[in-house]
Coordinates of C-alpha atoms and ligand atoms in Angstrom, one line a residue:
M13 CA -13.8 33.7 22.6
I14 CA -10.4 31.7 22.0
E15 CA -8.4 31.0 25.0
D16 CA -5.1 32.7 25.2
K17 CA -2.4 30.4 25.8
K18 CA 1.2 31.2 25.6
T19 CA 2.4 31.5 22.1
S20 CA 5.8 29.5 21.2
I21 CA 7.6 28.9 18.0
I22 CA 9.7 25.8 17.5
K23 CA 11.9 24.3 14.8
G24 CA 11.9 21.1 13.0
I25 CA 13.4 19.8 9.6
P26 CA 11.0 20.8 6.9
A27 CA 10.0 17.6 5.1
S28 CA 7.3 19.0 2.8
P29 CA 6.6 22.3 2.0
G30 CA 3.4 24.4 2.3
I31 CA 1.6 26.7 5.0
A32 CA -1.3 25.4 7.4
C33 CA -2.9 26.3 10.5
G34 CA -5.2 24.2 12.3
I35 CA -5.8 22.2 15.8
A36 CA -3.0 20.1 17.0
R37 CA -4.3 16.2 17.1
V38 CA -1.5 14.3 19.0
I39 CA -2.0 10.5 18.3
Y40 CA 0.3 8.9 20.6
R41 CA 0.9 10.6 23.9
W42 CA 4.3 9.3 24.9
E43 CA 4.6 10.3 28.6
Q44 CA 1.4 9.5 30.5
S45 CA 2.0 10.3 34.1
I46 CA 0.5 7.4 35.9
E47 CA 0.8 7.7 39.9
E48 CA 1.5 4.8 41.8
R49 CA -1.1 3.9 43.6
T50 CA -1.9 1.1 46.2
I51 CA -4.9 -0.9 46.0
E52 CA -6.8 -2.7 49.1
S53 CA -6.9 -6.5 48.9
S54 CA -10.5 -6.3 48.9
R55 CA -10.2 -4.2 45.5
I56 CA -8.1 -6.4 43.7
E57 CA -10.7 -8.4 41.7
N58 CA -12.3 -4.8 40.9
E59 CA -9.2 -4.1 39.1
M60 CA -8.9 -7.1 37.3
S61 CA -12.1 -6.5 35.7
R62 CA -11.3 -2.6 35.3
L63 CA -8.4 -4.0 33.5
D64 CA -10.7 -6.4 31.3
T65 CA -13.1 -3.6 30.2
A66 CA -10.4 -1.4 29.3
V67 CA -9.0 -4.0 26.7
D68 CA -12.7 -5.0 25.6
N69 CA -13.1 -1.2 24.7
T70 CA -10.0 -0.7 23.1
L71 CA -10.5 -4.0 21.0
K72 CA -13.8 -2.6 20.0
E73 CA -12.5 0.9 19.1
L74 CA -9.8 -0.6 17.0
S75 CA -12.5 -2.7 15.1
K76 CA -14.4 0.2 14.8
Y77 CA -11.4 2.0 13.1
Q78 CA -10.3 -0.9 11.3
K79 CA -13.8 -0.9 9.6
T80 CA -13.8 2.7 8.7
A81 CA -10.0 2.4 7.6
G82 CA -11.2 -0.7 5.4
S83 CA -13.9 1.1 3.6
K84 CA -12.4 4.4 3.0
I85 CA -8.8 3.5 1.8
G86 CA -8.5 -0.3 2.2
G87 CA -5.2 -2.4 2.4
P88 CA -2.2 -1.6 5.0
V89 CA -4.4 1.0 7.1
A90 CA -6.7 -1.4 7.8
K91 CA -4.1 -4.0 8.3
I92 CA -2.1 -1.9 10.6
F93 CA -4.8 -2.3 13.0
D94 CA -4.8 -6.3 12.6
S95 CA -1.6 -6.1 14.6
Q96 CA -2.7 -3.6 17.1
V97 CA -5.6 -6.2 17.6
L98 CA -3.2 -8.9 18.2
I99 CA -1.2 -6.9 20.6
A100 CA -4.3 -5.5 22.9
S101 CA -5.3 -9.1 23.2
D102 CA -2.1 -10.6 24.1
A103 CA -3.2 -13.3 26.4
E104 CA 0.2 -13.5 28.3
F105 CA 1.0 -10.1 28.8
L106 CA -2.6 -9.3 30.2
N107 CA -1.9 -12.4 32.6
K108 CA 1.5 -11.2 33.7
V109 CA -0.3 -7.6 34.2
K110 CA -2.6 -9.5 36.4
N111 CA -0.3 -11.4 38.3
E112 CA 1.8 -8.5 39.2
I113 CA -1.6 -6.6 40.3
K114 CA -2.2 -9.6 42.5
K115 CA 1.2 -9.5 43.8
T116 CA 1.9 -6.0 44.6
H117 CA -1.4 -4.6 45.1
K118 CA -0.9 -1.8 42.7
S119 CA -3.3 -0.1 40.6
A120 CA -4.2 -1.9 36.6
E121 CA -2.9 1.4 35.0
Y122 CA 0.4 1.7 36.9
I123 CA 1.1 -2.2 36.6
Y124 CA -0.1 -2.2 33.0
S125 CA 2.3 1.2 32.1
M126 CA 5.1 -0.4 33.9
Q127 CA 4.9 -3.8 31.9
V128 CA 4.5 -1.8 28.6
E129 CA 7.7 0.2 29.4
K130 CA 9.6 -3.3 30.3
T131 CA 8.4 -4.8 26.9
L132 CA 9.5 -1.7 24.9
L133 CA 12.8 -1.3 26.8
P134 CA 14.9 -4.2 24.4
L135 CA 12.6 -3.1 21.4
Q136 CA 14.0 0.5 21.8
R137 CA 17.7 -0.3 21.2
S138 CA 16.9 -1.9 17.8
R139 CA 17.1 0.5 14.6
D140 CA 15.1 -2.4 12.8
P141 CA 12.4 -0.8 11.0
Y142 CA 10.3 -3.6 11.7
M143 CA 11.0 -3.2 15.2
R144 CA 10.5 0.3 15.2
Q145 CA 6.9 -0.4 13.6
M146 CA 6.3 -2.6 16.5
I147 CA 7.1 0.0 19.2
T148 CA 4.9 2.5 17.4
D149 CA 2.0 -0.3 17.6
I150 CA 2.3 -1.2 21.3
E151 CA 2.6 2.5 21.8
A152 CA -0.7 3.0 20.1
V153 CA -2.5 0.2 21.9
S154 CA -1.4 0.8 25.3
H155 CA -1.9 4.5 25.0
R156 CA -5.6 3.2 24.3
V157 CA -6.1 0.9 27.1
L158 CA -4.6 3.6 29.5
R159 CA -7.1 6.2 28.3
Y160 CA -9.9 3.6 29.3
L161 CA -8.1 2.9 32.5
T162 CA -7.6 6.5 33.6
G163 CA -11.3 7.3 32.8
Q164 CA -10.4 9.6 29.9
G165 CA -12.2 7.1 27.2
E166 CA -12.4 6.6 23.6
S167 CA -9.6 8.5 21.7
D168 CA -12.7 10.2 19.6
I169 CA -12.2 9.2 15.9
S170 CA -14.6 12.5 15.1
Q171 CA -11.7 14.6 16.3
F172 CA -9.7 13.2 13.1
S173 CA -11.5 16.2 11.4
K174 CA -10.9 18.7 8.9
D175 CA -8.8 21.3 10.7
C176 CA -6.3 18.7 12.2
I177 CA -2.5 18.8 12.4
F178 CA -1.5 15.5 13.0
V179 CA 1.5 15.3 15.6
G180 CA 2.9 11.9 16.2
K181 CA 6.4 10.1 16.8
F182 CA 6.5 8.5 13.4
F183 CA 3.8 7.7 10.7
T184 CA 4.2 5.0 8.1
P185 CA 3.3 5.6 4.5
A186 CA 0.1 3.7 5.1
E187 CA -0.6 6.0 8.0
V188 CA 0.3 9.0 6.1
L189 CA -2.4 7.8 3.6
G190 CA -5.0 7.3 6.6
L191 CA -4.3 11.3 7.4
F192 CA -4.5 12.4 3.8
E193 CA -8.0 10.7 3.8
R194 CA -8.8 12.5 7.0
N195 CA -7.9 16.0 5.4
A196 CA -4.7 16.4 7.5
R197 CA -3.7 19.7 7.1
A198 CA -0.3 19.2 8.1
I199 CA 1.8 16.7 10.0
I200 CA 4.4 17.0 12.7
T201 CA 6.6 13.9 13.7
T202 CA 9.2 13.8 16.6
E203 CA 11.3 11.4 14.3
G204 CA 12.0 10.7 10.8
S205 CA 13.9 12.6 8.2
P206 CA 13.1 14.6 4.9
N207 CA 14.0 11.7 2.7
S208 CA 12.1 9.0 4.8
H209 CA 9.1 7.5 2.7
M210 CA 6.9 9.1 4.9
A211 CA 8.3 12.4 3.8
L212 CA 8.2 11.4 0.2
I213 CA 4.5 10.4 0.3
S214 CA 3.4 13.2 2.2
Q215 CA 5.3 15.7 -0.3
S216 CA 3.4 13.7 -3.3
L217 CA -0.2 14.3 -1.7
I218 CA 1.1 18.0 -1.0
I219 CA 0.8 17.9 2.7
P220 CA 3.3 20.3 4.6
T221 CA 5.1 18.3 6.7
V222 CA 7.9 18.9 9.5
V223 CA 9.8 16.0 10.9
G224 CA 12.5 15.4 13.9
L225 CA 10.9 17.9 15.9
R226 CA 12.0 16.0 19.2
Q227 CA 10.5 18.5 21.4
A228 CA 7.0 18.2 19.9
H229 CA 5.6 15.9 22.2
M230 CA 6.3 18.3 25.2
K231 CA 5.4 21.0 23.6
I232 CA 2.3 20.5 21.9
R233 CA -0.9 19.3 23.4
S234 CA -3.9 18.2 21.5
G235 CA -6.2 21.3 21.0
D236 CA -3.4 23.8 20.6
R237 CA -3.7 26.0 17.8
L238 CA -0.9 25.7 15.4
I239 CA 0.8 27.4 12.3
V240 CA 3.2 24.9 10.5
D241 CA 5.4 26.2 7.6
G242 CA 6.8 23.3 5.8
E243 CA 9.4 25.2 3.8
K244 CA 11.0 26.5 7.1
G245 CA 10.3 23.8 9.5
L246 CA 8.8 26.4 11.5
I247 CA 5.8 25.6 14.1
T248 CA 4.2 28.3 16.1
I249 CA 2.1 26.8 19.0
N250 CA -0.7 29.0 19.9
P251 CA -0.4 32.3 17.8
P252 CA -1.7 35.3 19.2
D253 CA -5.5 35.8 18.6
D254 CA -5.4 38.3 15.9
E255 CA -2.6 36.2 13.7
W256 CA -4.7 33.4 14.1
K257 CA -8.1 34.9 13.3
K258 CA -6.4 36.4 10.3
L259 CA -5.1 33.0 9.3
K260 CA -8.0 31.1 9.8
G261 CA -9.9 33.5 7.8
K262 CA -7.7 32.2 5.0
G263 CA -8.4 28.6 5.9
A264 CA -9.2 27.2 2.5
E265 CA -6.7 29.2 1.0
L266 CA -4.0 28.0 3.1
K267 CA -5.1 24.6 2.7
E268 CA -4.8 24.7 -0.8
L269 CA -2.0 26.8 -1.3
P270 CA 0.7 24.0 -2.6
I271 CA -1.7 22.7 -5.3
N272 CA -2.7 26.2 -6.2
R273 CA 0.8 26.9 -6.8
L274 CA 1.2 23.9 -9.2
K275 CA -1.7 25.4 -10.9
K276 CA 0.5 28.3 -11.7
L277 CA 3.1 26.7 -13.1
P278 CA 4.1 27.4 -16.8
V279 CA 2.9 24.9 -19.5
F280 CA 6.3 22.9 -20.3
P281 CA 9.1 22.6 -21.9
L282 CA 10.9 24.9 -19.5
K283 CA 13.7 26.9 -21.0
T284 CA 16.7 28.6 -19.4
K285 CA 17.5 32.1 -20.0
D286 CA 19.8 31.3 -23.2
N287 CA 16.7 29.4 -24.4
I288 CA 17.7 25.9 -23.8
K289 CA 15.1 23.2 -23.3
I290 CA 15.2 21.4 -19.9
N291 CA 13.5 18.3 -19.6
V292 CA 11.7 18.5 -16.1
A293 CA 9.3 15.7 -15.2
A294 CA 7.6 14.8 -11.8
N295 CA 8.1 12.0 -9.5
I296 CA 4.8 10.1 -8.2
N297 CA 4.2 7.6 -5.5
I298 CA 0.4 7.4 -5.9
P299 CA -1.7 8.7 -8.7
G300 CA -4.4 11.1 -7.2
P301 CA -5.4 14.5 -7.3
I302 CA -2.2 16.2 -9.0
D303 CA -2.1 14.2 -12.0
K304 CA -4.8 16.1 -14.1
I305 CA -2.8 19.2 -13.0
L306 CA 0.5 17.8 -14.2
S307 CA -0.8 16.5 -17.4
E308 CA -2.6 19.8 -18.2
H309 CA 0.8 21.4 -17.8
K310 CA 2.2 18.8 -19.9
I311 CA 4.5 17.3 -17.1
G312 CA 5.3 14.0 -17.5
V313 CA 6.4 11.2 -15.0
G314 CA 10.4 10.6 -14.3
L315 CA 9.8 8.3 -11.7
Y316 CA 6.4 6.3 -10.4
R317 CA 7.5 4.4 -7.5
T318 CA 5.1 1.7 -7.9
E319 CA 5.8 0.0 -4.7
F320 CA 3.1 1.9 -3.3
L321 CA 0.5 0.1 -4.9
Y322 CA 1.5 -2.7 -2.9
L323 CA 1.8 -0.6 0.4
Q324 CA -1.6 1.1 -0.4
Q325 CA -3.4 -2.6 -0.9
G326 CA -1.3 -4.5 1.5
H327 CA -0.4 -7.3 -1.0
F328 CA 1.2 -7.4 -4.3
P329 CA -1.7 -6.6 -6.9
S330 CA -2.3 -9.2 -9.6
E331 CA -1.3 -8.7 -13.1
D332 CA -4.5 -7.3 -14.3
E333 CA -5.1 -5.1 -11.0
Q334 CA -1.4 -3.8 -12.0
H335 CA -2.3 -3.3 -15.7
E336 CA -5.4 -1.4 -15.1
V337 CA -3.4 1.1 -12.9
Y338 CA -0.5 1.4 -15.2
D339 CA -2.9 1.9 -18.3
S340 CA -5.0 4.8 -16.7
V341 CA -2.0 6.5 -15.7
A342 CA -0.4 6.2 -18.9
K343 CA -3.5 7.4 -20.5
R344 CA -4.0 10.3 -18.1
Y345 CA -0.3 11.3 -18.9
Y346 CA -0.2 10.7 -22.5
P347 CA 1.4 11.9 -24.6
Q348 CA 4.0 12.9 -22.0
E349 CA 6.2 9.9 -21.1
L350 CA 5.5 7.7 -17.8
V351 CA 8.7 5.9 -16.3
I352 CA 7.6 3.0 -14.3
R353 CA 9.8 1.5 -11.9
T354 CA 9.6 -1.8 -11.0
F355 CA 8.8 -2.7 -7.1
D356 CA 11.4 -1.3 -4.8
L357 CA 10.5 -3.1 -1.5
G358 CA 12.4 -4.1 1.3
S359 CA 14.3 -1.9 3.8
D360 CA 12.7 1.5 4.8
K361 CA 10.0 0.5 2.3
F362 CA 9.3 -2.2 4.7
L363 CA 6.9 -5.6 3.3
K364 CA 3.8 -6.7 5.5
D365 CA 5.3 -9.4 8.1
K366 CA 3.7 -12.1 5.7
D367 CA 6.1 -11.4 2.9
A368 CA 8.9 -9.8 4.7
I369 CA 12.4 -11.7 5.4
K370 CA 13.9 -10.8 8.8
E371 CA 17.5 -9.4 8.1
N372 CA 20.1 -7.9 10.6
N373 CA 20.8 -5.2 7.9
P374 CA 18.0 -4.7 5.4
A375 CA 19.2 -1.7 3.8
L376 CA 21.9 -3.9 2.6
G377 CA 19.7 -7.0 1.9
W378 CA 17.2 -8.5 0.0
R379 CA 15.4 -5.1 -1.4
G380 CA 15.0 -3.7 -5.0
I381 CA 15.5 -5.6 -8.0
R382 CA 17.1 -8.6 -5.5
A383 CA 13.8 -9.1 -4.1
S384 CA 12.3 -9.0 -7.6
L385 CA 14.8 -11.5 -9.0
G386 CA 14.0 -13.8 -5.9
N387 CA 10.6 -13.8 -6.7
T388 CA 10.3 -14.1 -10.3
R389 CA 6.3 -14.9 -10.1
I390 CA 5.7 -11.4 -8.8
F391 CA 8.4 -9.5 -11.1
K392 CA 7.0 -11.5 -14.4
D393 CA 3.1 -10.1 -13.4
Q394 CA 4.6 -6.7 -13.1
I395 CA 6.3 -6.8 -16.1
R396 CA 3.6 -8.3 -18.3
A397 CA 1.4 -5.6 -16.8
I398 CA 3.7 -2.9 -17.7
L399 CA 4.2 -4.4 -21.0
R400 CA 0.6 -4.5 -21.7
A401 CA 0.1 -1.0 -20.6
S402 CA 2.8 0.5 -22.9
I403 CA 0.8 0.2 -26.0
R404 CA 0.6 4.1 -26.8
G405 CA 4.2 4.0 -26.8
N406 CA 4.6 6.7 -23.7
I407 CA 5.5 4.1 -20.9
K408 CA 9.4 3.6 -20.1
L409 CA 10.6 0.4 -17.8
L410 CA 13.1 1.4 -15.0
L411 CA 14.5 -1.2 -12.6
P412 CA 15.8 -0.3 -9.2
M413 CA 18.7 -1.1 -7.1
I414 CA 20.9 -2.6 -9.9
T415 CA 24.3 -3.3 -8.7
D416 CA 26.1 -5.0 -11.6
L417 CA 25.9 -6.5 -15.0
P418 CA 24.9 -10.1 -14.4
E419 CA 21.7 -8.9 -12.0
L420 CA 21.0 -6.5 -14.9
K421 CA 21.3 -9.2 -17.4
R422 CA 19.0 -11.6 -15.4
A423 CA 16.4 -8.6 -15.1
Q424 CA 16.5 -8.3 -18.6
G425 CA 15.9 -12.1 -19.4
Q426 CA 13.0 -11.7 -17.4
I427 CA 11.9 -8.8 -19.7
K428 CA 12.4 -10.9 -22.9
R429 CA 10.8 -13.7 -21.4
A430 CA 7.8 -11.9 -20.6
M431 CA 7.7 -10.5 -24.3
V432 CA 7.9 -13.7 -25.6
E433 CA 4.7 -14.8 -23.6
L434 CA 2.8 -11.8 -24.7
R435 CA 3.5 -12.4 -28.4
K436 CA 2.4 -16.0 -28.0
E437 CA -0.6 -14.9 -26.4
G438 CA -1.2 -12.5 -29.0
R439 CA -1.1 -9.9 -26.5
E440 CA 0.0 -6.3 -28.0
F441 CA 2.7 -4.2 -26.5
D442 CA 5.2 -1.7 -27.3
S443 CA 8.2 -4.1 -28.4
G444 CA 10.8 -0.9 -28.6
I445 CA 9.8 0.1 -25.0
K446 CA 13.0 1.6 -23.5
T447 CA 14.4 0.1 -20.6
G448 CA 16.7 1.8 -17.9
I449 CA 18.3 1.4 -14.5
M450 CA 18.2 3.4 -11.3
I451 CA 22.1 4.4 -10.4
E452 CA 21.6 4.3 -6.7
V453 CA 24.0 1.8 -5.7
P454 CA 27.8 2.8 -5.8
S455 CA 28.7 -0.1 -7.8
A456 CA 26.7 0.9 -10.5
A457 CA 28.2 4.5 -10.5
I458 CA 31.8 3.1 -10.4
T459 CA 31.0 0.7 -13.3
A460 CA 28.4 3.0 -15.2
D461 CA 30.6 2.5 -18.3
I462 CA 29.9 -1.3 -18.6
L463 CA 26.1 -0.8 -17.7
A464 CA 25.6 2.2 -19.9
S465 CA 26.2 0.1 -23.3
R466 CA 23.2 -2.2 -22.3
V467 CA 20.3 0.0 -21.5
D468 CA 18.3 2.8 -22.9
F469 CA 18.6 5.5 -20.2
F470 CA 20.0 6.1 -16.6
S471 CA 18.1 7.6 -13.8
I472 CA 20.1 8.5 -11.0
G473 CA 18.7 8.0 -7.6
S474 CA 20.8 10.4 -5.5
N475 CA 18.8 9.5 -2.1
D476 CA 20.0 6.0 -2.3
L477 CA 23.4 6.8 -3.9
T478 CA 24.0 9.1 -0.9
Q479 CA 23.1 6.8 1.5
Y480 CA 25.3 4.1 0.4
T481 CA 28.5 6.4 -0.4
L482 CA 28.3 7.8 3.0
A483 CA 27.1 5.2 4.6
A484 CA 24.7 7.3 6.3
D485 CA 20.9 6.0 6.6
R486 CA 18.7 8.3 4.9
D487 CA 15.9 7.9 7.6
N488 CA 18.5 8.3 10.3
Q489 CA 17.4 11.9 12.1
R490 CA 21.2 11.7 13.8
L491 CA 23.0 11.9 10.3
V492 CA 20.9 14.7 8.6
G493 CA 23.9 16.2 9.1
L494 CA 26.1 13.5 7.1
F495 CA 23.6 12.8 4.6
N496 CA 24.2 15.1 1.8
S497 CA 23.8 14.7 -1.8
L498 CA 26.3 17.6 -2.6
H499 CA 29.3 15.4 -1.1
P500 CA 32.1 15.3 -3.1
S501 CA 32.0 11.4 -3.1
V502 CA 28.3 11.5 -4.5
L503 CA 29.2 14.5 -7.0
T504 CA 32.1 12.3 -8.3
L505 CA 29.9 9.3 -8.9
I506 CA 27.0 11.4 -10.4
K507 CA 29.6 13.0 -13.2
N508 CA 31.3 9.5 -13.7
S509 CA 27.8 8.1 -14.6
I510 CA 26.8 11.3 -16.8
T511 CA 30.2 10.8 -18.6
A512 CA 29.8 7.1 -19.1
A513 CA 26.0 7.7 -20.2
H514 CA 27.1 10.3 -22.9
K515 CA 29.8 8.3 -24.3
N516 CA 27.2 5.5 -25.1
N517 CA 24.7 8.0 -26.2
I518 CA 21.9 7.5 -23.5
P519 CA 20.2 10.4 -21.6
V520 CA 20.2 10.7 -17.7
T521 CA 17.9 11.8 -15.4
V522 CA 18.3 12.7 -11.7
C523 CA 15.4 11.6 -9.6
G524 CA 16.4 11.9 -6.4
E525 CA 15.7 14.6 -3.9
M526 CA 18.7 16.3 -5.0
S527 CA 16.8 17.6 -8.4
G528 CA 14.2 19.4 -6.6
N529 CA 16.6 21.5 -4.4
P530 CA 17.2 24.8 -6.1
L531 CA 20.5 25.1 -5.2
A532 CA 21.6 21.7 -6.9
V533 CA 19.9 22.3 -9.9
P534 CA 22.4 24.8 -11.8
L535 CA 25.0 22.3 -10.8
L536 CA 23.0 19.4 -12.2
I537 CA 22.6 21.2 -15.5
G538 CA 25.8 22.3 -15.4
L539 CA 27.0 18.4 -15.2
G540 CA 25.0 17.5 -18.4
V541 CA 22.1 15.9 -17.0
D542 CA 19.4 15.4 -19.4
E543 CA 16.1 15.5 -17.2
L544 CA 15.4 16.4 -13.5
S545 CA 12.6 14.6 -12.1
M546 CA 11.4 15.5 -8.8
N547 CA 8.2 15.7 -6.3
P548 CA 5.4 18.1 -7.8
S549 CA 5.8 20.5 -4.7
Q550 CA 9.2 21.3 -6.1
L551 CA 8.6 22.1 -9.6
N552 CA 7.5 25.6 -8.9
G553 CA 10.8 26.6 -7.1
V554 CA 12.9 24.6 -9.7
S555 CA 11.2 26.1 -12.6
K556 CA 11.9 29.4 -11.5
V557 CA 15.8 28.9 -11.2
I558 CA 15.8 27.2 -14.4
S559 CA 14.4 30.3 -16.1
K560 CA 17.2 32.2 -14.9
I561 CA 19.9 30.1 -15.6
E562 CA 22.8 30.4 -18.2
T563 CA 23.7 27.3 -19.5
E564 CA 27.5 28.3 -20.1
K565 CA 27.5 29.8 -16.7
S566 CA 26.1 26.7 -15.1
Q567 CA 28.9 24.4 -16.9
L568 CA 31.4 26.8 -15.6
L569 CA 30.1 26.3 -12.0
A570 CA 30.0 22.3 -12.4
R571 CA 33.6 22.8 -13.1
D572 CA 34.5 24.7 -10.2
I573 CA 32.4 22.6 -7.9
L574 CA 33.8 19.6 -9.0
K575 CA 37.6 21.1 -7.7
L576 CA 35.9 21.6 -4.2
V577 CA 36.4 19.2 -1.4
S578 CA 33.9 19.7 1.5
V579 CA 30.2 20.0 1.3
R580 CA 30.5 23.4 3.2
D581 CA 32.6 24.9 0.4
I582 CA 30.2 23.4 -2.3
E583 CA 27.1 24.7 -0.8
K584 CA 28.6 28.1 -0.3
K585 CA 29.7 28.1 -4.1
L586 CA 26.2 26.9 -4.8
M587 CA 24.4 29.8 -2.7
E588 CA 26.6 32.6 -4.4
F589 CA 25.4 31.3 -7.6
N590 CA 21.7 31.4 -6.4
L591 CA 22.3 35.0 -5.1
S592 CA 23.6 35.9 -8.4
L593 CA 20.7 34.7 -10.6
Ligands
PEP15 C1 16.6 7.6 -4.9 O1 16.9 6.6 -4.3 O2 17.0 8.7 -4.8 C2 15.1 7.2 -5.5 C3 14.6 8.2 -6.2 O3 14.4 6.1 -5.0 P1 14.0 6.0 -3.6 O4 13.6 7.5 -3.1 O5 12.5 5.6 -4.4 O6 14.5 5.1 -2.9
MG16 MG1 16.3 4.6 -4.2

């Protein structure tokens, strides 16, 4: 008999579509009510040893977890626990706690939680992603120690089981990988935005995800029954018994729903109502279970975000390691195209401490192509690996975050050098390989004319282009209302880029989230975009819209939209168009 708890429905921000039902597993409990308790002098020593035991148990638990993560996934998931081990065993901090216990005669859990709060306070003011990660790690460790101190014991890893819906403050891309390995049915976070990399990665793994649900940690408890609608951002907590039983009966179907939906896609190419072919491709972060479905449907890859290779492994993979991956992905998709983007690390796609450079403003700092040009050994390894995998002729090379012509020329110089080397070594590659650039920095969009004559294609990264044009951090939940790729300023830059590209006879792809938004699709087609590349989970919705579009009407729509001056009016117009289809 299922205990009948009160049903409630809460709404967050949809980040990855799909419906799932399962049991909640709250990963970090933020508010642990620890009572202020005074200890008799004779019990002080005992309090110290309770603290030592709790820390020892935490370290044992962490190392167990480290091993599991290492063997099952490897790389960064295991490394996350390295930093947690360091935090848990921080002698200076533990001495501070002990001294306070001696001084105040308060319980170990009370003093420990007080000291943790003191440590977190200054960090919490920081918006630096490294600091945010540090906060998450400290919270994770302290929660474990406090569990032992309050007699709750080990947070049971076996509970990370099949039916879990994971609830947390924020999960890093690596952690999402770990949750995927644990068959996460869905993910719910109190922070984050739909454009964060956490969201992108759960989309690529087709895990229904809702973010920015501030009340989640107050309303959801581990063990609660949940229904998650990742499309609408709705969470039903403890649904009535009959609804729950009905859904549980469909458990397997629910879990596989997003993949099943992909299997129902038509075989590509897609055509509009007036029979015009529209190129649609998929964005992939981590080659995986959906590649087979995509290639069977003759869907190519418009954007392969290779930085996830680094995030997965926790270090820069060698040329040979990369060659092996790129070659097998190119083979899997052949004869469809595979657009490989060179590492776009830095800022929100943050590096491990050992490789990171501390910056005050990482989004405007050492990231993307800047980091690659700053470390030509790593860049060359990657270019050589891509070139070596290009022998079938279906690989295109894409450079991220290009700002201006000198930067482009430097990158092209490196590519030429790698080609000369490979030729000397007698290695084969596609000497006609097409090289394109991401248009995602306003300076590139503004000077698109200059850049277009030097490359083979443009790929508009509407996520970053929006972030930089509107000065609105794509991961900042407070700015979700401002961050909008349909802003007239962003549309003007997109239009400018398309005009410049077509004047120079090169094609344009849009590969940001915008291209998977059914509202924006008719507009992009009307603007003359040559290809839309999107998260696989968005392919079904977009292909339906495309089949209903008449190209001439979408061109008229684009003309009208470019005259509008506010996001509100633009969205209204697009909504009306969508309803008329
Ligand atoms: C973009 O910025 O729109 C893009 C596709 O690149 P990423 O999301 O990987 O930054
Ligand atoms: Mg980008």
